[in-house]
Short mmCIF file of C-alpha atoms and ligand atoms in Angstrom, two decimals:
data_model
loop_
_atom_site.label_atom_id
_atom_site.label_comp_id
_atom_site.label_asym_id
_atom_site.label_seq_id
_atom_site.Cartn_x
_atom_site.Cartn_y
_atom_site.Cartn_z
CA MET F 256 18.99 -25.78 4.90
CA LYS F 257 19.09 -25.79 8.68
CA LEU F 258 16.45 -23.94 10.69
CA ILE F 259 16.87 -23.30 14.39
CA VAL F 260 13.69 -22.47 16.30
CA ILE F 261 13.99 -20.83 19.72
CA GLY F 262 10.86 -21.56 21.78
CA GLY F 263 8.76 -24.69 21.33
CA VAL F 264 5.13 -23.84 21.98
CA ALA F 265 2.58 -22.25 19.60
CA ALA F 266 4.50 -20.12 17.09
CA GLY F 267 7.71 -22.17 17.17
CA MET F 268 6.16 -25.59 16.64
CA SER F 269 3.63 -24.27 14.07
CA ALA F 270 6.57 -23.01 12.00
CA ALA F 271 8.62 -26.18 12.44
CA SER F 272 5.68 -28.41 11.45
CA LYS F 273 4.78 -26.29 8.42
CA LEU F 274 8.35 -26.20 7.13
CA LYS F 275 8.72 -29.98 7.55
CA ARG F 276 5.47 -30.57 5.64
CA ILE F 277 6.74 -28.42 2.76
CA ASP F 278 10.36 -29.59 2.78
CA GLN F 279 11.03 -33.10 4.10
CA ASN F 280 14.77 -32.47 3.77
CA ALA F 281 14.87 -29.35 5.94
CA GLU F 282 16.98 -29.87 9.07
CA ILE F 283 15.07 -28.41 12.01
CA THR F 284 16.36 -28.05 15.56
CA VAL F 285 14.15 -26.63 18.32
CA TYR F 286 15.51 -25.31 21.63
CA GLU F 287 12.95 -24.98 24.44
CA LYS F 288 14.04 -23.96 27.91
CA GLY F 289 11.08 -25.62 29.66
CA GLU F 290 9.95 -29.24 29.83
CA TYR F 291 6.85 -29.01 27.62
CA VAL F 292 6.43 -28.26 23.92
CA SER F 293 3.38 -27.63 21.74
CA TYR F 294 0.72 -27.18 24.40
CA GLY F 295 -2.30 -24.92 24.76
CA ALA F 296 -1.54 -22.55 27.65
CA CYS F 297 -5.09 -21.24 27.09
CA GLY F 298 -6.36 -24.43 28.74
CA LEU F 299 -4.45 -23.83 31.98
CA PRO F 300 -7.23 -22.00 33.88
CA TYR F 301 -9.57 -24.96 33.23
CA TYR F 302 -6.91 -27.39 34.41
CA VAL F 303 -6.45 -25.35 37.59
CA SER F 304 -10.22 -25.25 38.15
CA GLY F 305 -10.46 -29.05 37.80
CA GLU F 306 -12.70 -28.98 34.71
CA ASN F 307 -9.84 -30.85 33.05
CA ASP F 308 -7.92 -33.20 35.30
CA ASP F 309 -5.34 -34.41 32.81
CA HIS F 310 -2.66 -31.89 31.90
CA THR F 311 -1.43 -34.04 28.99
CA LYS F 312 -4.71 -33.28 27.16
CA MET F 313 -3.36 -29.74 26.62
CA ILE F 314 -0.37 -31.09 24.70
CA ALA F 315 -1.02 -31.04 20.96
CA ARG F 316 2.10 -33.07 20.07
CA THR F 317 4.89 -34.45 22.27
CA LYS F 318 8.64 -34.13 21.77
CA GLN F 319 8.66 -37.79 20.67
CA GLN F 320 5.94 -37.19 18.04
CA PHE F 321 7.92 -34.27 16.58
CA GLU F 322 11.06 -36.39 16.54
CA GLN F 323 9.22 -39.12 14.61
CA LYS F 324 8.54 -36.45 11.98
CA GLY F 325 12.24 -35.62 11.83
CA ILE F 326 12.22 -32.46 13.96
CA SER F 327 14.91 -32.43 16.65
CA VAL F 328 13.49 -31.06 19.93
CA ASN F 329 15.81 -30.13 22.80
CA ILE F 330 13.89 -29.42 25.99
CA PHE F 331 15.56 -27.78 29.02
CA HIS F 332 17.82 -25.88 26.62
CA GLU F 333 17.87 -22.08 26.78
CA VAL F 334 19.33 -19.94 24.02
CA ILE F 335 21.29 -17.22 25.76
CA LYS F 336 22.94 -15.42 22.83
CA VAL F 337 22.53 -14.91 19.10
CA ALA F 338 25.44 -13.84 16.87
CA PRO F 339 23.88 -12.95 13.49
CA GLU F 340 27.22 -12.11 11.86
CA ARG F 341 28.39 -15.73 12.38
CA LYS F 342 24.87 -17.25 12.20
CA GLN F 343 25.54 -18.84 15.58
CA ILE F 344 23.63 -19.21 18.81
CA MET F 345 24.88 -20.05 22.29
CA VAL F 346 22.80 -22.61 24.17
CA ARG F 347 22.77 -23.49 27.87
CA ASN F 348 21.59 -26.86 29.10
CA VAL F 349 19.32 -25.78 31.95
CA ASN F 350 19.89 -29.02 33.91
CA THR F 351 23.68 -29.33 33.64
CA GLY F 352 24.73 -25.71 33.02
CA GLN F 353 26.77 -26.90 30.04
CA MET F 354 27.09 -24.35 27.18
CA PHE F 355 27.61 -24.98 23.48
CA LEU F 356 27.35 -23.27 20.11
CA ASP F 357 25.06 -24.19 17.24
CA HIS F 358 24.88 -22.86 13.71
CA TYR F 359 21.84 -21.93 11.60
CA ASP F 360 21.07 -21.02 8.02
CA LYS F 361 17.73 -19.54 9.15
CA LEU F 362 16.60 -18.67 12.65
CA LEU F 363 13.09 -18.28 14.07
CA VAL F 364 12.66 -16.49 17.40
CA ALA F 365 9.43 -17.72 19.02
CA THR F 366 10.22 -17.13 22.68
CA GLY F 367 6.83 -15.73 23.73
CA THR F 368 6.63 -13.68 26.90
CA SER F 369 7.55 -13.66 30.56
CA ALA F 370 5.05 -12.73 33.24
CA ILE F 371 5.54 -9.28 34.73
CA VAL F 372 6.34 -9.63 38.44
CA PRO F 373 7.16 -6.30 40.10
CA PRO F 374 9.63 -6.49 43.01
CA PHE F 375 6.96 -6.35 45.76
CA ASP F 376 8.15 -6.71 49.35
CA GLY F 377 7.23 -10.19 50.57
CA LEU F 378 7.39 -11.81 47.15
CA GLU F 379 9.55 -14.62 48.56
CA LEU F 380 6.64 -15.91 50.70
CA ASP F 381 5.03 -19.23 49.76
CA ASN F 382 1.68 -19.36 47.97
CA ILE F 383 2.33 -16.44 45.62
CA HIS F 384 1.95 -17.76 42.08
CA ILE F 385 1.73 -16.81 38.44
CA LEU F 386 0.03 -18.71 35.60
CA LYS F 387 2.11 -18.63 32.44
CA THR F 388 3.52 -22.08 31.75
CA MET F 389 2.42 -25.67 32.15
CA GLU F 390 4.74 -25.91 35.16
CA ASP F 391 2.94 -22.91 36.73
CA GLY F 392 -0.41 -24.61 36.10
CA LEU F 393 0.68 -27.86 37.77
CA ALA F 394 1.94 -25.98 40.84
CA LEU F 395 -1.08 -23.67 41.10
CA LYS F 396 -3.58 -26.51 40.85
CA GLU F 397 -1.92 -28.39 43.68
CA ILE F 398 -2.12 -25.46 46.06
CA ALA F 399 -5.55 -24.18 44.95
CA HIS F 400 -7.23 -27.51 45.67
CA GLN F 401 -6.06 -27.64 49.29
CA PRO F 402 -9.05 -27.13 51.60
CA HIS F 403 -7.26 -24.69 53.94
CA ILE F 404 -6.84 -22.23 51.04
CA LYS F 405 -9.90 -20.01 51.45
CA ASN F 406 -9.03 -16.40 50.63
CA VAL F 407 -7.61 -15.90 47.16
CA VAL F 408 -6.38 -12.52 45.95
CA ILE F 409 -5.87 -12.09 42.21
CA VAL F 410 -3.69 -9.16 41.24
CA GLY F 411 -4.70 -7.85 37.81
CA GLY F 412 -8.10 -7.81 36.12
CA GLY F 413 -7.15 -8.80 32.57
CA TYR F 414 -8.16 -11.91 30.62
CA ILE F 415 -6.13 -14.32 32.76
CA GLY F 416 -7.20 -12.60 36.00
CA MET F 417 -10.85 -13.10 34.99
CA GLU F 418 -10.35 -16.75 34.04
CA LEU F 419 -8.62 -17.35 37.35
CA ALA F 420 -11.42 -15.56 39.23
CA GLU F 421 -13.89 -17.93 37.61
CA ALA F 422 -11.68 -20.94 38.45
CA MET F 423 -11.28 -19.93 42.11
CA HIS F 424 -14.98 -19.06 42.43
CA GLY F 425 -15.80 -22.53 41.07
CA LEU F 426 -13.56 -24.07 43.74
CA GLY F 427 -15.60 -22.27 46.41
CA LYS F 428 -12.92 -19.75 47.41
CA ASP F 429 -13.49 -16.19 48.59
CA VAL F 430 -12.12 -14.26 45.64
CA ARG F 431 -10.85 -10.69 45.54
CA ILE F 432 -9.43 -9.00 42.44
CA ILE F 433 -7.17 -5.96 42.82
CA GLU F 434 -6.83 -3.86 39.66
CA GLN F 435 -4.89 -0.62 39.52
CA ALA F 436 -6.72 0.72 36.45
CA GLU F 437 -10.17 2.28 36.57
CA LYS F 438 -11.74 -0.74 34.89
CA ILE F 439 -11.19 -4.44 34.31
CA LEU F 440 -10.42 -5.93 30.86
CA LEU F 441 -8.80 -2.95 29.13
CA PRO F 442 -9.46 -4.21 25.55
CA PHE F 443 -13.22 -3.83 26.20
CA ASP F 444 -15.19 -0.59 26.54
CA ARG F 445 -16.97 0.37 29.72
CA GLU F 446 -20.53 -0.56 28.60
CA ILE F 447 -19.34 -4.18 28.45
CA THR F 448 -17.11 -4.21 31.51
CA ASP F 449 -19.84 -2.61 33.67
CA ILE F 450 -22.08 -5.63 32.97
CA ALA F 451 -19.19 -7.98 33.76
CA MET F 452 -18.51 -6.10 37.02
CA GLU F 453 -22.15 -6.49 38.08
CA HIS F 454 -21.97 -10.22 37.35
CA LEU F 455 -18.80 -10.60 39.42
CA GLN F 456 -20.41 -8.75 42.32
CA GLU F 457 -23.59 -10.89 42.10
CA ASN F 458 -21.29 -13.91 42.44
CA ASN F 459 -19.49 -12.44 45.47
CA VAL F 460 -16.24 -11.82 43.64
CA ASP F 461 -14.92 -8.61 45.15
CA VAL F 462 -13.35 -6.29 42.58
CA HIS F 463 -11.24 -3.34 43.72
CA LEU F 464 -10.48 -0.77 41.02
CA ASN F 465 -7.98 2.12 41.17
CA GLU F 466 -6.05 0.22 43.82
CA ARG F 467 -2.37 -0.75 43.74
CA VAL F 468 -0.81 -3.74 45.46
CA GLU F 469 2.23 -2.61 47.46
CA SER F 470 3.50 -5.62 49.42
CA PHE F 471 2.74 -8.99 50.96
CA ASN F 472 2.93 -10.00 54.64
CA GLY F 473 3.08 -13.39 56.25
CA TYR F 474 5.11 -16.00 58.05
CA GLN F 475 6.53 -18.51 55.53
CA SER F 476 3.29 -18.36 53.51
CA VAL F 477 1.50 -15.21 52.41
CA GLN F 478 -1.18 -14.06 54.87
CA GLN F 479 -1.96 -10.49 53.87
CA VAL F 480 -1.95 -8.31 50.78
CA ILE F 481 -1.23 -4.64 51.45
CA THR F 482 -2.51 -2.18 48.87
CA SER F 483 -2.74 1.59 48.44
CA LYS F 484 -6.17 1.41 50.12
CA GLY F 485 -6.19 -1.45 52.61
CA THR F 486 -4.99 -4.79 53.96
CA TYR F 487 -6.67 -8.05 52.96
CA GLU F 488 -6.38 -11.63 54.24
CA ALA F 489 -4.90 -14.01 51.65
CA ASP F 490 -4.03 -17.72 51.70
CA LEU F 491 -3.13 -17.63 48.02
CA VAL F 492 -2.09 -14.74 45.75
CA ILE F 493 -2.05 -15.05 41.97
CA LEU F 494 -0.23 -12.37 40.00
CA SER F 495 -1.74 -11.77 36.55
CA ILE F 496 -0.40 -8.30 35.91
CA GLY F 497 0.58 -8.78 32.30
CA VAL F 498 3.42 -10.05 30.17
CA ARG F 499 6.47 -8.69 28.40
CA PRO F 500 8.17 -10.11 25.30
CA ALA F 501 10.97 -12.55 26.21
CA THR F 502 13.62 -10.88 24.06
CA LYS F 503 16.26 -9.68 26.53
CA PHE F 504 18.74 -12.27 25.19
CA LEU F 505 18.66 -10.48 21.82
CA ASP F 506 20.32 -7.32 23.23
CA GLY F 507 23.27 -6.36 21.08
CA THR F 508 22.20 -8.43 18.05
CA GLY F 509 20.94 -5.46 16.05
CA ILE F 510 17.45 -7.01 15.79
CA GLN F 511 15.03 -4.09 15.97
CA LEU F 512 12.76 -4.09 19.01
CA ALA F 513 9.77 -1.90 19.86
CA ALA F 514 9.74 0.14 23.10
CA ASN F 515 8.15 -2.76 25.02
CA GLY F 516 10.80 -5.20 23.75
CA ALA F 517 8.62 -6.84 21.05
CA ILE F 518 10.51 -7.80 17.89
CA LYS F 519 9.67 -5.64 14.89
CA ILE F 520 8.74 -7.79 11.90
CA ASP F 521 7.16 -7.31 8.50
CA ARG F 522 4.02 -9.10 7.36
CA GLU F 523 6.16 -12.08 6.24
CA MET F 524 7.58 -12.46 9.81
CA ARG F 525 11.04 -11.21 8.77
CA THR F 526 13.07 -9.15 11.20
CA ASN F 527 15.41 -6.41 9.94
CA ILE F 528 18.24 -8.98 9.88
CA GLU F 529 18.57 -11.35 6.93
CA ASP F 530 17.51 -14.95 7.65
CA ILE F 531 16.14 -14.13 11.12
CA TYR F 532 12.37 -14.43 11.52
CA ALA F 533 10.15 -13.92 14.56
CA ALA F 534 6.54 -14.84 15.36
CA GLY F 535 4.11 -15.07 18.24
CA ASP F 536 4.03 -13.23 21.54
CA CYS F 537 7.70 -12.17 21.36
CA ALA F 538 6.94 -10.07 18.28
CA GLU F 539 4.61 -7.38 17.04
CA VAL F 540 1.85 -8.30 14.62
CA TYR F 541 0.28 -6.44 11.71
CA HIS F 542 -3.17 -5.06 12.61
CA PHE F 543 -5.73 -5.24 9.81
CA VAL F 544 -7.76 -2.17 10.87
CA LYS F 545 -4.89 -0.02 12.15
CA GLN F 546 -2.80 -0.92 9.08
CA GLU F 547 0.31 -0.93 11.19
CA ASN F 548 1.97 -3.22 13.70
CA ALA F 549 0.47 -3.68 17.16
CA TYR F 550 1.36 -5.78 20.17
CA LEU F 551 -1.35 -8.40 20.79
CA PRO F 552 0.00 -11.48 22.56
CA LEU F 553 -2.70 -14.02 21.69
CA GLY F 554 -2.67 -17.66 20.71
CA THR F 555 -4.72 -16.78 17.62
CA ASN F 556 -1.88 -14.70 16.18
CA ALA F 557 0.93 -16.95 17.42
CA ASN F 558 -0.38 -20.02 15.58
CA LYS F 559 -1.09 -18.21 12.31
CA CYS F 560 2.12 -16.17 12.29
CA GLY F 561 4.15 -19.26 13.17
CA ARG F 562 2.67 -21.18 10.26
CA ILE F 563 3.32 -18.27 7.87
CA ALA F 564 6.91 -18.03 9.14
CA GLY F 565 7.35 -21.75 8.33
CA GLU F 566 6.05 -21.22 4.78
CA ASN F 567 8.27 -18.20 4.18
CA ILE F 568 11.34 -19.90 5.62
CA ALA F 569 10.66 -22.58 2.97
CA GLY F 570 10.85 -19.87 0.31
CA ALA F 571 7.31 -18.48 0.02
CA HIS F 572 6.35 -14.81 0.34
CA ARG F 573 3.10 -15.15 2.23
CA LYS F 574 1.88 -12.09 4.10
CA TYR F 575 -0.33 -12.19 7.20
CA ILE F 576 -3.64 -10.52 6.39
CA GLY F 577 -3.55 -8.96 9.86
CA THR F 578 -4.94 -9.46 13.31
CA LEU F 579 -8.25 -8.01 14.47
CA GLY F 580 -7.43 -8.55 18.13
CA SER F 581 -10.39 -10.94 18.29
CA ALA F 582 -10.58 -12.37 21.79
CA ALA F 583 -13.09 -13.97 24.13
CA VAL F 584 -13.27 -14.69 27.82
CA LYS F 585 -15.76 -16.51 30.02
CA ILE F 586 -16.57 -15.06 33.42
CA ILE F 587 -18.69 -17.48 35.45
CA ASP F 588 -21.99 -17.45 33.46
CA LEU F 589 -21.07 -14.75 30.95
CA GLU F 590 -19.34 -14.81 27.58
CA LEU F 591 -17.46 -11.68 26.52
CA ALA F 592 -15.95 -11.22 23.08
CA ARG F 593 -14.42 -8.42 21.04
CA THR F 594 -12.95 -7.83 17.60
CA GLY F 595 -11.44 -4.91 15.70
CA LEU F 596 -11.10 -1.56 17.42
CA SER F 597 -12.62 -0.62 20.75
CA GLU F 598 -14.15 2.84 20.97
CA ALA F 599 -11.14 3.92 23.04
CA GLU F 600 -8.79 2.79 20.23
CA ALA F 601 -10.89 4.49 17.53
CA LYS F 602 -10.69 7.71 19.56
CA ASP F 603 -6.91 7.40 20.00
CA LEU F 604 -6.52 6.94 16.25
CA SER F 605 -8.71 10.06 15.62
CA ILE F 606 -11.08 8.01 13.46
CA ASP F 607 -14.42 9.66 12.71
CA TYR F 608 -16.70 6.88 13.97
CA LYS F 609 -20.29 6.09 14.93
CA VAL F 610 -21.17 3.84 17.81
CA GLU F 611 -24.27 1.91 18.88
CA PHE F 612 -24.95 -0.18 21.97
CA VAL F 613 -27.98 -2.48 21.77
CA LYS F 614 -29.64 -4.96 24.07
CA ALA F 615 -30.96 -7.89 22.04
CA ALA F 616 -31.35 -11.60 22.89
CA ASN F 617 -29.75 -14.91 21.96
CA HIS F 618 -33.04 -16.25 20.54
CA PRO F 619 -36.82 -15.55 20.66
CA GLY F 620 -38.63 -15.54 24.02
CA TYR F 621 -41.07 -18.28 23.04
CA TYR F 622 -38.23 -20.80 22.95
CA PRO F 623 -36.86 -21.77 26.39
CA GLY F 624 -33.59 -20.31 27.55
CA GLN F 625 -33.77 -16.77 26.19
CA THR F 626 -31.04 -14.59 27.68
CA PRO F 627 -30.06 -10.99 26.94
CA LEU F 628 -27.20 -10.24 24.59
CA TRP F 629 -25.62 -6.79 24.51
CA ILE F 630 -23.68 -5.68 21.45
CA LYS F 631 -21.55 -2.60 20.99
CA LEU F 632 -20.80 -1.77 17.37
CA ILE F 633 -18.39 0.78 15.95
CA CYS F 634 -18.27 1.84 12.31
CA GLU F 635 -16.42 4.45 10.32
CA SER F 636 -18.75 7.44 9.73
CA ARG F 637 -17.97 8.10 6.05
CA THR F 638 -17.86 4.55 4.67
CA ARG F 639 -20.13 2.99 7.34
CA ARG F 640 -17.67 0.08 7.38
CA ILE F 641 -17.68 -1.89 10.60
CA ILE F 642 -14.37 -1.42 12.43
CA GLY F 643 -15.09 -2.90 15.85
CA ALA F 644 -17.59 -4.93 17.86
CA GLN F 645 -17.96 -6.24 21.40
CA ALA F 646 -20.61 -8.46 22.96
CA ILE F 647 -21.59 -9.84 26.35
CA GLY F 648 -24.28 -12.33 27.37
CA GLN F 649 -24.86 -15.78 28.75
CA SER F 650 -25.09 -17.41 25.37
CA GLY F 651 -24.12 -16.60 21.79
CA ALA F 652 -21.83 -13.60 22.34
CA VAL F 653 -18.70 -15.24 20.90
CA LEU F 654 -20.56 -16.57 17.86
CA ARG F 655 -21.86 -13.08 17.04
CA ILE F 656 -18.43 -11.50 17.38
CA ASP F 657 -16.99 -14.06 14.96
CA MET F 658 -19.54 -12.80 12.39
CA PHE F 659 -18.41 -9.22 12.97
CA ALA F 660 -14.78 -10.31 12.56
CA ILE F 661 -15.56 -11.64 9.09
CA ALA F 662 -17.47 -8.45 8.26
CA ILE F 663 -14.54 -6.27 9.36
CA GLN F 664 -12.05 -8.30 7.37
CA ASN F 665 -14.26 -8.01 4.29
CA GLN F 666 -14.75 -4.28 4.91
CA MET F 667 -18.51 -4.64 5.02
CA PRO F 668 -20.68 -1.61 5.73
CA ALA F 669 -23.08 -2.06 8.66
CA ASP F 670 -26.12 -1.77 6.34
CA GLU F 671 -24.95 -4.76 4.29
CA LEU F 672 -24.45 -6.94 7.39
CA GLY F 673 -27.88 -5.76 8.58
CA MET F 674 -29.46 -7.51 5.55
CA THR F 675 -27.16 -10.56 5.35
CA ASP F 676 -29.06 -13.83 5.15
CA LEU F 677 -28.16 -15.42 8.49
CA CYS F 678 -29.69 -18.65 9.81
CA TYR F 679 -32.99 -18.39 11.66
CA ALA F 680 -34.81 -20.97 13.76
CA PRO F 681 -36.15 -20.31 17.29
CA PRO F 682 -33.64 -22.49 19.21
CA PHE F 683 -30.74 -20.52 17.70
CA ALA F 684 -31.66 -16.96 16.74
CA GLY F 685 -34.45 -14.53 15.93
CA VAL F 686 -35.47 -13.74 12.37
CA TRP F 687 -33.69 -10.47 13.06
CA ASP F 688 -30.60 -11.75 14.82
CA ALA F 689 -28.74 -9.64 17.40
CA VAL F 690 -26.14 -9.01 14.66
CA HIS F 691 -28.83 -7.58 12.34
CA ILE F 692 -30.33 -5.50 15.15
CA ALA F 693 -27.00 -3.86 16.03
CA SER F 694 -26.02 -3.35 12.37
CA ASN F 695 -29.35 -1.76 11.46
CA ALA F 696 -29.46 0.40 14.59
CA ILE F 697 -26.19 2.23 13.94
CA LYS F 698 -27.01 5.53 12.27
P1 FAD N 130 4.78 -19.12 24.28
O1 FAD N 130 3.58 -19.99 24.29
O2 FAD N 130 5.03 -18.22 25.44
O3 FAD N 130 6.04 -20.06 24.07
C1 FAD N 130 7.34 -19.57 24.05
C2 FAD N 130 8.28 -20.64 24.56
O4 FAD N 130 9.61 -20.17 24.40
C3 FAD N 130 8.12 -20.93 26.05
O5 FAD N 130 7.85 -22.29 26.27
C4 FAD N 130 9.48 -20.55 26.67
O6 FAD N 130 9.91 -21.44 27.68
C5 FAD N 130 10.40 -20.63 25.47
N1 FAD N 130 11.57 -19.75 25.58
C6 FAD N 130 11.58 -18.44 25.95
N2 FAD N 130 12.85 -17.95 25.89
C7 FAD N 130 13.63 -18.97 25.49
C8 FAD N 130 15.03 -19.09 25.22
N3 FAD N 130 15.84 -18.03 25.34
N4 FAD N 130 15.51 -20.29 24.84
C9 FAD N 130 14.69 -21.36 24.68
N5 FAD N 130 13.36 -21.31 24.92
C10 FAD N 130 12.84 -20.12 25.29
N6 FAD N 130 -4.57 -16.70 23.86
C11 FAD N 130 -5.74 -16.71 23.18
O7 FAD N 130 -5.76 -16.33 22.00
N7 FAD N 130 -6.89 -17.15 23.78
C12 FAD N 130 -6.93 -17.58 25.06
O8 FAD N 130 -7.99 -17.99 25.58
C13 FAD N 130 -5.72 -17.55 25.81
N8 FAD N 130 -5.70 -17.95 27.10
C14 FAD N 130 -4.52 -17.96 27.78
C15 FAD N 130 -4.51 -18.38 29.11
C16 FAD N 130 -3.33 -18.42 29.81
C17 FAD N 130 -3.33 -18.85 31.24
C18 FAD N 130 -2.12 -18.03 29.20
C19 FAD N 130 -0.82 -18.06 29.96
C20 FAD N 130 -2.11 -17.60 27.88
C21 FAD N 130 -3.31 -17.56 27.16
N9 FAD N 130 -3.35 -17.12 25.84
C22 FAD N 130 -4.53 -17.11 25.15
C23 FAD N 130 -2.13 -16.66 25.17
C24 FAD N 130 -1.46 -17.78 24.38
O9 FAD N 130 -1.20 -18.86 25.21
C25 FAD N 130 -0.18 -17.23 23.80
O10 FAD N 130 -0.50 -16.17 22.94
C26 FAD N 130 0.62 -18.27 23.03
O11 FAD N 130 1.00 -19.34 23.84
C27 FAD N 130 1.87 -17.62 22.46
O12 FAD N 130 2.62 -18.57 21.81
P2 FAD N 130 4.17 -18.35 21.55
O13 FAD N 130 4.64 -19.59 20.89
O14 FAD N 130 4.39 -17.05 20.89
O15 FAD N 130 4.82 -18.18 23.00
#
């Protein structure tokens, strides 16, 4: 059996490794259009900031290590066409331009996303960057560490925009974020983002909401960002506007795509076409609470779905239990985390829900280092099952949200979590932990 994997990072290499572990005899060929395989793009902001100075630490396994395991990895090779009726793909060697055909018994599409870059005037100027791939990270770090780069404008206030704001703030830059929506971090509700906004302002990170970037001005390098509301000096612009599934090359194959271009798959990672699977950011993912597919391009899902794809390609029928959209982000001194539905999502789905927002603490005040911890909890009114939670604080927010994720997946009512026997000792938590306090407060 020959598997071809298109895309060699999280989902693609998880699937290839899993299949090889199950079936030593499987022939596996990976095509990756970039130079790097199997790396943690999530580490890029911390490489750019200088907290990690060795980009190879982000690589989980090299091409050579995969090849020692019997997986053939072709870097700088882009798949430009898929012909399902002949089980063939057309590949282009990115360096030489040479094209050739290859044949598969089973195919996994794991091509991830491309960064959205609108056709702004002035985009050709130097010092306008994105942060999507390892190559982007290497280039951005080089420019960001130059002392003459003072004013940094970040376009987009999502997860990556926030991580870049922290990185640039840490490098001593004057940082401005331009966000066209009415709030930053759309997956979070306003109670949480308001606290994050205050923290950004206290740290002199300027955040402009309801403002659209229109063009860039400059001579050779960018010097100004022109928006719907003003003109700002910029030595460096980073676009973090969002991503779209990298699936354009599948046009005409008959593989079903959602409106945003994400591949439609079932819970076993199968597309509508026999022997073609998809996983990771290029595809939708089953949502545990919504009980339908959603689009949530996260490393969490890509790794798990890739592994499941590998198992199923080997002949299993494993289903993904479903994502909760669990995600965390650090903004300077604050941790933010979320899982399940936000209140906005619960409203959109017309769920009859209850909500509570509490201010608790990471641990008791008589132990040094107490800091506030805010939790927003959402539960279904009739069953009192927890369906969503968000937290923000200097310490312990992510840990608490992981507990709520387990509660949601086990369909626990808030009252049960409110009496769960969690660890207690003053350096770590109160006898009534913030999780208990929020769960018992929701009425
Ligand atoms: P990708 O990692 O995008 O890999 C797809 C690969 O396919 C790419 O290397 C691409 O070159 C290749 N490819 C595309 N088209 C073709 C083609 N036609 N032929 C051959 N090769 C092709 N997620 C989290 O959960 N937590 C985080 O903290 C987090 N932080 C992040 C920070 C940054 C800066 C970035 C960029 C992402 C972050 N993510 C995070 C998201 C996470 O990195 C992705 O969800 C994950 O990498 C998706 O894996 P993937 O394998 O589906 O796609």
